[in-house]
Amino acid sequence: IVHFCLLDEVHESYHGKRMSMPLYKIKKVKSSNGEIQLRPSIKVSVEFFGKKYKSVISLTNRADMKFPMLIGRRFLNDRFLVDVSKEYETKNKRDIK
């Protein structure tokens, strides 16, 4: 079992609750500075545009980084087309309903 908090105290959605989930496996991950790290990973269900997907995510401390979570290329591959010139498309689609 792994224990973690989803967000840092400075994030507006921070609620301070510690989460616990079964450890899926320990993965080797190359960090942004090129260093290989061993990270715990968990199996989760995520929702995009109203559809749920199963995925494996690795856990790391992102307190000093701009985004609290990254979506991996392997998860996006063959599912989504990313237009980097646009932002917050899910919010726009939700507002249309």
Tab-separated table of N, CA, C and O in Angstrom:
chain	number	residue	atom	x	y	z
A	1	ILE	N	0.855	-1.191	0.000
A	1	ILE	CA	0.000	0.000	0.000
A	1	ILE	C	0.887	1.235	0.000
A	1	ILE	O	1.900	1.276	0.688
A	2	VAL	N	0.502	2.255	-0.795
A	2	VAL	CA	1.201	3.536	-0.805
A	2	VAL	C	0.272	4.614	-0.264
A	2	VAL	O	-0.944	4.538	-0.430
A	3	HIS	N	0.846	5.595	0.396
A	3	HIS	CA	0.099	6.723	0.964
A	3	HIS	C	0.595	7.998	0.309
A	3	HIS	O	1.803	8.175	0.139
A	4	PHE	N	-0.328	8.918	-0.031
A	4	PHE	CA	0.067	10.147	-0.718
A	4	PHE	C	-1.018	11.199	-0.594
A	4	PHE	O	-2.173	10.888	-0.288
A	5	CYS	N	-0.644	12.463	-0.802
A	5	CYS	CA	-1.587	13.579	-0.922
A	5	CYS	C	-1.578	13.991	-2.389
A	5	CYS	O	-0.523	13.992	-3.023
A	6	LEU	N	-2.733	14.356	-2.902
A	6	LEU	CA	-2.811	14.667	-4.324
A	6	LEU	C	-2.258	16.033	-4.691
A	6	LEU	O	-1.739	16.221	-5.774
A	7	LEU	N	-2.377	17.005	-3.820
A	7	LEU	CA	-1.943	18.359	-4.153
A	7	LEU	C	-1.154	18.960	-2.998
A	7	LEU	O	-1.222	18.491	-1.875
A	8	ASP	N	-0.428	20.026	-3.290
A	8	ASP	CA	0.326	20.754	-2.285
A	8	ASP	C	-0.589	21.771	-1.594
A	8	ASP	O	-1.591	22.200	-2.155
A	9	GLU	N	-0.231	22.193	-0.409
A	9	GLU	CA	-1.053	23.111	0.383
A	9	GLU	C	-1.364	24.424	-0.326
A	9	GLU	O	-2.390	25.038	-0.059
A	10	VAL	N	-0.519	24.866	-1.236
A	10	VAL	CA	-0.754	26.142	-1.918
A	10	VAL	C	-1.777	26.029	-3.049
A	10	VAL	O	-2.276	27.031	-3.542
A	11	HIS	N	-2.124	24.818	-3.471
A	11	HIS	CA	-3.084	24.635	-4.572
A	11	HIS	C	-4.500	24.873	-4.062
A	11	HIS	O	-4.864	24.449	-2.980
A	12	GLU	N	-5.324	25.546	-4.866
A	12	GLU	CA	-6.689	25.899	-4.441
A	12	GLU	C	-7.580	24.689	-4.172
A	12	GLU	O	-8.544	24.782	-3.416
A	13	SER	N	-7.281	23.550	-4.770
A	13	SER	CA	-8.093	22.349	-4.563
A	13	SER	C	-7.551	21.439	-3.459
A	13	SER	O	-8.076	20.354	-3.242
A	14	TYR	N	-6.509	21.871	-2.770
A	14	TYR	CA	-5.911	21.046	-1.715
A	14	TYR	C	-6.906	20.831	-0.580
A	14	TYR	O	-7.572	21.758	-0.137
A	15	HIS	N	-7.048	19.583	-0.128
A	15	HIS	CA	-7.959	19.282	0.970
A	15	HIS	C	-7.264	18.605	2.147
A	15	HIS	O	-7.891	18.348	3.161
A	16	GLY	N	-5.979	18.324	2.031
A	16	GLY	CA	-5.206	17.799	3.150
A	16	GLY	C	-5.394	16.321	3.450
A	16	GLY	O	-4.774	15.799	4.367
A	17	LYS	N	-6.244	15.652	2.698
A	17	LYS	CA	-6.507	14.238	2.972
A	17	LYS	C	-5.393	13.370	2.408
A	17	LYS	O	-4.951	13.569	1.275
A	18	ARG	N	-4.959	12.410	3.210
A	18	ARG	CA	-3.982	11.424	2.749
A	18	ARG	C	-4.724	10.282	2.092
A	18	ARG	O	-5.687	9.769	2.639
A	19	MET	N	-4.276	9.913	0.907
A	19	MET	CA	-4.888	8.820	0.162
A	19	MET	C	-4.073	7.557	0.393
A	19	MET	O	-2.867	7.624	0.615
A	20	SER	N	-4.723	6.412	0.289
A	20	SER	CA	-4.046	5.117	0.360
A	20	SER	C	-4.576	4.247	-0.765
A	20	SER	O	-5.791	4.170	-0.966
A	21	MET	N	-3.662	3.624	-1.489
A	21	MET	CA	-4.048	2.721	-2.570
A	21	MET	C	-3.049	1.580	-2.643
A	21	MET	O	-1.898	1.742	-2.228
A	22	PRO	N	-3.475	0.454	-3.198
A	22	PRO	CA	-2.526	-0.651	-3.368
A	22	PRO	C	-1.409	-0.262	-4.338
A	22	PRO	O	-1.651	0.371	-5.358
A	23	LEU	N	-0.201	-0.640	-4.017
A	23	LEU	CA	0.936	-0.432	-4.901
A	23	LEU	C	0.781	-1.371	-6.091
A	23	LEU	O	0.573	-2.565	-5.928
A	24	TYR	N	0.859	-0.826	-7.306
A	24	TYR	CA	0.789	-1.661	-8.500
A	24	TYR	C	2.166	-2.232	-8.797
A	24	TYR	O	2.341	-3.430	-8.915
A	25	LYS	N	3.167	-1.349	-8.926
A	25	LYS	CA	4.549	-1.787	-9.095
A	25	LYS	C	5.479	-0.594	-8.936
A	25	LYS	O	5.043	0.551	-8.918
A	26	ILE	N	6.758	-0.873	-8.845
A	26	ILE	CA	7.781	0.168	-8.826
A	26	ILE	C	8.301	0.292	-10.258
A	26	ILE	O	8.674	-0.701	-10.876
A	27	LYS	N	8.273	1.526	-10.802
A	27	LYS	CA	8.673	1.756	-12.189
A	27	LYS	C	9.932	2.601	-12.247
A	27	LYS	O	10.128	3.490	-11.422
A	28	LYS	N	10.775	2.343	-13.258
A	28	LYS	CA	11.903	3.215	-13.560
A	28	LYS	C	11.384	4.309	-14.474
A	28	LYS	O	10.802	4.032	-15.512
A	29	VAL	N	11.589	5.558	-14.065
A	29	VAL	CA	11.104	6.704	-14.826
A	29	VAL	C	12.253	7.684	-15.021
A	29	VAL	O	12.972	7.994	-14.073
A	30	LYS	N	12.407	8.185	-16.250
A	30	LYS	CA	13.430	9.195	-16.515
A	30	LYS	C	12.819	10.563	-16.232
A	30	LYS	O	11.826	10.943	-16.848
A	31	SER	N	13.381	11.292	-15.285
A	31	SER	CA	12.856	12.605	-14.913
A	31	SER	C	13.216	13.641	-15.972
A	31	SER	O	13.982	13.369	-16.898
A	32	SER	N	12.680	14.846	-15.822
A	32	SER	CA	12.908	15.910	-16.809
A	32	SER	C	14.384	16.291	-16.923
A	32	SER	O	14.816	16.790	-17.951
A	33	ASN	N	15.165	16.039	-15.874
A	33	ASN	CA	16.597	16.350	-15.945
A	33	ASN	C	17.421	15.162	-16.434
A	33	ASN	O	18.646	15.196	-16.417
A	34	GLY	N	16.757	14.089	-16.875
A	34	GLY	CA	17.428	12.934	-17.441
A	34	GLY	C	17.833	11.863	-16.439
A	34	GLY	O	18.378	10.838	-16.804
A	35	GLU	N	17.553	12.099	-15.171
A	35	GLU	CA	17.907	11.156	-14.113
A	35	GLU	C	16.878	10.026	-14.027
A	35	GLU	O	15.679	10.266	-14.115
A	36	ILE	N	17.340	8.791	-13.885
A	36	ILE	CA	16.444	7.647	-13.716
A	36	ILE	C	16.045	7.552	-12.241
A	36	ILE	O	16.906	7.580	-11.360
A	37	GLN	N	14.739	7.488	-11.994
A	37	GLN	CA	14.222	7.378	-10.625
A	37	GLN	C	13.345	6.147	-10.524
A	37	GLN	O	12.688	5.752	-11.491
A	38	LEU	N	13.298	5.545	-9.343
A	38	LEU	CA	12.350	4.477	-9.058
A	38	LEU	C	11.134	5.119	-8.410
A	38	LEU	O	11.265	5.818	-7.403
A	39	ARG	N	9.963	4.926	-9.011
A	39	ARG	CA	8.742	5.552	-8.494
A	39	ARG	C	7.662	4.507	-8.291
A	39	ARG	O	7.464	3.629	-9.138
A	40	PRO	N	6.885	4.644	-7.214
A	40	PRO	CA	5.738	3.760	-7.033
A	40	PRO	C	4.663	4.126	-8.051
A	40	PRO	O	4.510	5.290	-8.425
A	41	SER	N	3.914	3.140	-8.507
A	41	SER	CA	2.817	3.411	-9.433
A	41	SER	C	1.555	2.733	-8.935
A	41	SER	O	1.600	1.739	-8.208
A	42	ILE	N	0.414	3.313	-9.324
A	42	ILE	CA	-0.895	2.814	-8.910
A	42	ILE	C	-1.791	2.709	-10.136
A	42	ILE	O	-1.591	3.402	-11.131
A	43	LYS	N	-2.802	1.839	-10.058
A	43	LYS	CA	-3.818	1.733	-11.113
A	43	LYS	C	-4.987	2.626	-10.722
A	43	LYS	O	-5.458	2.572	-9.586
A	44	VAL	N	-5.436	3.445	-11.666
A	44	VAL	CA	-6.535	4.371	-11.400
A	44	VAL	C	-7.511	4.388	-12.578
A	44	VAL	O	-7.197	3.906	-13.660
A	45	SER	N	-8.657	4.978	-12.340
A	45	SER	CA	-9.625	5.245	-13.387
A	45	SER	C	-9.688	6.761	-13.540
A	45	SER	O	-9.851	7.483	-12.561
A	46	VAL	N	-9.496	7.256	-14.771
A	46	VAL	CA	-9.532	8.694	-15.033
A	46	VAL	C	-10.649	8.999	-16.020
A	46	VAL	O	-11.025	8.146	-16.816
A	47	GLU	N	-11.171	10.212	-15.967
A	47	GLU	CA	-12.279	10.589	-16.846
A	47	GLU	C	-11.888	11.784	-17.707
A	47	GLU	O	-11.404	12.787	-17.201
A	48	PHE	N	-12.077	11.649	-19.028
A	48	PHE	CA	-11.856	12.717	-19.994
A	48	PHE	C	-13.092	12.829	-20.868
A	48	PHE	O	-13.527	11.850	-21.461
A	49	PHE	N	-13.634	14.026	-20.973
A	49	PHE	CA	-14.804	14.280	-21.816
A	49	PHE	C	-15.934	13.288	-21.539
A	49	PHE	O	-16.597	12.809	-22.445
A	50	GLY	N	-16.126	12.954	-20.264
A	50	GLY	CA	-17.227	12.088	-19.870
A	50	GLY	C	-16.992	10.603	-20.063
A	50	GLY	O	-17.884	9.804	-19.811
A	51	LYS	N	-15.822	10.195	-20.507
A	51	LYS	CA	-15.526	8.786	-20.701
A	51	LYS	C	-14.427	8.353	-19.736
A	51	LYS	O	-13.454	9.083	-19.543
A	52	LYS	N	-14.586	7.170	-19.130
A	52	LYS	CA	-13.610	6.678	-18.157
A	52	LYS	C	-12.604	5.747	-18.819
A	52	LYS	O	-12.952	4.968	-19.692
A	53	TYR	N	-11.357	5.869	-18.366
A	53	TYR	CA	-10.247	5.054	-18.866
A	53	TYR	C	-9.458	4.520	-17.675
A	53	TYR	O	-9.295	5.212	-16.681
A	54	LYS	N	-8.953	3.299	-17.803
A	54	LYS	CA	-8.056	2.751	-16.791
A	54	LYS	C	-6.634	3.122	-17.176
A	54	LYS	O	-6.274	3.104	-18.347
A	55	SER	N	-5.828	3.473	-16.166
A	55	SER	CA	-4.457	3.879	-16.431
A	55	SER	C	-3.580	3.553	-15.233
A	55	SER	O	-4.071	3.320	-14.133
A	56	VAL	N	-2.290	3.536	-15.470
A	56	VAL	CA	-1.306	3.375	-14.404
A	56	VAL	C	-0.560	4.695	-14.308
A	56	VAL	O	-0.101	5.227	-15.319
A	57	ILE	N	-0.488	5.258	-13.097
A	57	ILE	CA	0.243	6.517	-12.918
A	57	ILE	C	1.348	6.326	-11.896
A	57	ILE	O	1.221	5.546	-10.962
A	58	SER	N	2.438	7.039	-12.113
A	58	SER	CA	3.539	6.989	-11.153
A	58	SER	C	3.399	8.174	-10.206
A	58	SER	O	2.892	9.238	-10.578
A	59	LEU	N	3.836	7.978	-8.984
A	59	LEU	CA	3.726	9.007	-7.952
A	59	LEU	C	5.090	9.653	-7.720
A	59	LEU	O	6.099	8.964	-7.593
A	60	THR	N	5.088	10.975	-7.671
A	60	THR	CA	6.306	11.721	-7.351
A	60	THR	C	5.905	13.059	-6.748
A	60	THR	O	4.769	13.515	-6.917
A	61	ASN	N	6.813	13.690	-6.057
A	61	ASN	CA	6.547	14.988	-5.450
A	61	ASN	C	6.640	16.074	-6.524
A	61	ASN	O	7.690	16.304	-7.096
A	62	ARG	N	5.524	16.746	-6.807
A	62	ARG	CA	5.486	17.808	-7.806
A	62	ARG	C	5.220	19.162	-7.173
A	62	ARG	O	4.781	20.107	-7.826
A	63	ALA	N	5.500	19.298	-5.873
A	63	ALA	CA	5.201	20.536	-5.145
A	63	ALA	C	5.882	21.762	-5.759
A	63	ALA	O	5.328	22.850	-5.742
A	64	ASP	N	7.077	21.601	-6.308
A	64	ASP	CA	7.812	22.730	-6.869
A	64	ASP	C	7.623	22.874	-8.375
A	64	ASP	O	8.358	23.619	-9.022
A	65	MET	N	6.651	22.172	-8.922
A	65	MET	CA	6.455	22.207	-10.368
A	65	MET	C	5.162	22.928	-10.726
A	65	MET	O	4.259	23.057	-9.906
A	66	LYS	N	5.063	23.395	-11.968
A	66	LYS	CA	3.920	24.193	-12.403
A	66	LYS	C	2.607	23.409	-12.388
A	66	LYS	O	1.575	23.930	-11.991
A	67	PHE	N	2.642	22.140	-12.817
A	67	PHE	CA	1.422	21.345	-12.910
A	67	PHE	C	1.448	20.218	-11.886
A	67	PHE	O	2.469	19.544	-11.733
A	68	PRO	N	0.326	19.978	-11.190
A	68	PRO	CA	0.297	18.922	-10.174
A	68	PRO	C	0.321	17.510	-10.749
A	68	PRO	O	0.659	16.558	-10.063
A	69	MET	N	-0.008	17.370	-12.040
A	69	MET	CA	-0.025	16.046	-12.663
A	69	MET	C	0.244	16.189	-14.153
A	69	MET	O	-0.166	17.167	-14.769
A	70	LEU	N	0.917	15.198	-14.722
A	70	LEU	CA	1.158	15.169	-16.163
A	70	LEU	C	0.421	13.982	-16.770
A	70	LEU	O	0.289	12.939	-16.128
A	71	ILE	N	-0.037	14.137	-17.997
A	71	ILE	CA	-0.676	13.043	-18.723
A	71	ILE	C	0.360	12.503	-19.698
A	71	ILE	O	0.917	13.254	-20.500
A	72	GLY	N	0.621	11.218	-19.638
A	72	GLY	CA	1.682	10.618	-20.444
A	72	GLY	C	1.326	10.427	-21.907
A	72	GLY	O	0.158	10.301	-22.282
A	73	ARG	N	2.362	10.403	-22.728
A	73	ARG	CA	2.177	10.204	-24.169
A	73	ARG	C	1.556	8.851	-24.474
A	73	ARG	O	0.732	8.723	-25.379
A	74	ARG	N	1.946	7.821	-23.719
A	74	ARG	CA	1.394	6.483	-23.984
A	74	ARG	C	-0.110	6.446	-23.711
A	74	ARG	O	-0.855	5.783	-24.413
A	75	PHE	N	-0.552	7.163	-22.687
A	75	PHE	CA	-1.985	7.214	-22.405
A	75	PHE	C	-2.731	7.939	-23.526
A	75	PHE	O	-3.804	7.521	-23.956
A	76	LEU	N	-2.184	9.029	-24.028
A	76	LEU	CA	-2.836	9.825	-25.066
A	76	LEU	C	-2.820	9.142	-26.433
A	76	LEU	O	-3.739	9.342	-27.233
A	77	ASN	N	-1.790	8.344	-26.693
A	77	ASN	CA	-1.596	7.728	-28.005
A	77	ASN	C	-2.807	6.905	-28.444
A	77	ASN	O	-3.333	6.102	-27.692
A	78	ASP	N	-3.273	7.138	-29.654
A	78	ASP	CA	-4.415	6.446	-30.278
A	78	ASP	C	-5.748	6.722	-29.585
A	78	ASP	O	-6.731	6.037	-29.846
A	79	ARG	N	-5.783	7.698	-28.685
A	79	ARG	CA	-7.040	8.068	-28.025
A	79	ARG	C	-7.420	9.526	-28.293
A	79	ARG	O	-8.589	9.851	-28.437
A	80	PHE	N	-6.408	10.394	-28.296
A	80	PHE	CA	-6.656	11.832	-28.369
A	80	PHE	C	-5.700	12.488	-29.348
A	80	PHE	O	-4.574	12.045	-29.519
A	81	LEU	N	-6.148	13.577	-29.941
A	81	LEU	CA	-5.306	14.439	-30.747
A	81	LEU	C	-5.154	15.730	-29.950
A	81	LEU	O	-6.153	16.352	-29.573
A	82	VAL	N	-3.929	16.124	-29.666
A	82	VAL	CA	-3.680	17.288	-28.833
A	82	VAL	C	-3.336	18.488	-29.698
A	82	VAL	O	-2.398	18.451	-30.486
A	83	ASP	N	-4.118	19.548	-29.565
A	83	ASP	CA	-3.850	20.813	-30.248
A	83	ASP	C	-3.235	21.748	-29.211
A	83	ASP	O	-3.934	22.299	-28.360
A	84	VAL	N	-1.913	21.927	-29.268
A	84	VAL	CA	-1.213	22.711	-28.252
A	84	VAL	C	-1.509	24.207	-28.331
A	84	VAL	O	-1.156	24.950	-27.426
A	85	SER	N	-2.193	24.642	-29.382
A	85	SER	CA	-2.543	26.061	-29.490
A	85	SER	C	-3.802	26.397	-28.686
A	85	SER	O	-4.160	27.557	-28.561
A	86	LYS	N	-4.468	25.390	-28.138
A	86	LYS	CA	-5.708	25.613	-27.383
A	86	LYS	C	-5.535	25.196	-25.933
A	86	LYS	O	-4.721	24.344	-25.616
A	87	GLU	N	-6.352	25.804	-25.063
A	87	GLU	CA	-6.317	25.483	-23.641
A	87	GLU	C	-7.727	25.275	-23.121
A	87	GLU	O	-8.676	25.871	-23.620
A	88	TYR	N	-7.865	24.443	-22.098
A	88	TYR	CA	-9.096	24.250	-21.338
A	88	TYR	C	-10.297	23.879	-22.202
A	88	TYR	O	-11.396	24.379	-22.016
A	89	GLU	N	-10.101	23.009	-23.162
A	89	GLU	CA	-11.186	22.587	-24.049
A	89	GLU	C	-12.282	21.837	-23.288
A	89	GLU	O	-13.438	21.932	-23.638
A	90	THR	N	-11.927	21.088	-22.270
A	90	THR	CA	-12.956	20.347	-21.523
A	90	THR	C	-13.885	21.301	-20.813
A	90	THR	O	-15.087	21.075	-20.748
A	91	LYS	N	-13.372	22.395	-20.305
A	91	LYS	CA	-14.226	23.382	-19.640
A	91	LYS	C	-15.181	24.011	-20.641
A	91	LYS	O	-16.338	24.218	-20.364
A	92	ASN	N	-14.679	24.309	-21.859
A	92	ASN	CA	-15.541	24.894	-22.890
A	92	ASN	C	-16.663	23.949	-23.293
A	92	ASN	O	-17.791	24.348	-23.448
A	93	LYS	N	-16.350	22.667	-23.452
A	93	LYS	CA	-17.361	21.684	-23.848
A	93	LYS	C	-18.426	21.536	-22.759
A	93	LYS	O	-19.600	21.421	-23.037
A	94	ARG	N	-18.009	21.564	-21.515
A	94	ARG	CA	-18.934	21.414	-20.389
A	94	ARG	C	-19.870	22.613	-20.314
A	94	ARG	O	-21.040	22.489	-20.006
A	95	ASP	N	-19.379	23.819	-20.635
A	95	ASP	CA	-20.192	25.023	-20.568
A	95	ASP	C	-21.268	25.055	-21.661
A	95	ASP	O	-22.295	25.693	-21.498
A	96	ILE	N	-21.039	24.344	-22.764
A	96	ILE	CA	-21.972	24.344	-23.899
A	96	ILE	C	-23.259	23.598	-23.567
A	96	ILE	O	-24.322	23.941	-24.018
A	97	LYS	N	-23.160	22.562	-22.741
A	97	LYS	CA	-24.332	21.702	-22.453
A	97	LYS	C	-25.518	22.430	-21.927
A	97	LYS	O	-25.581	23.381	-21.310
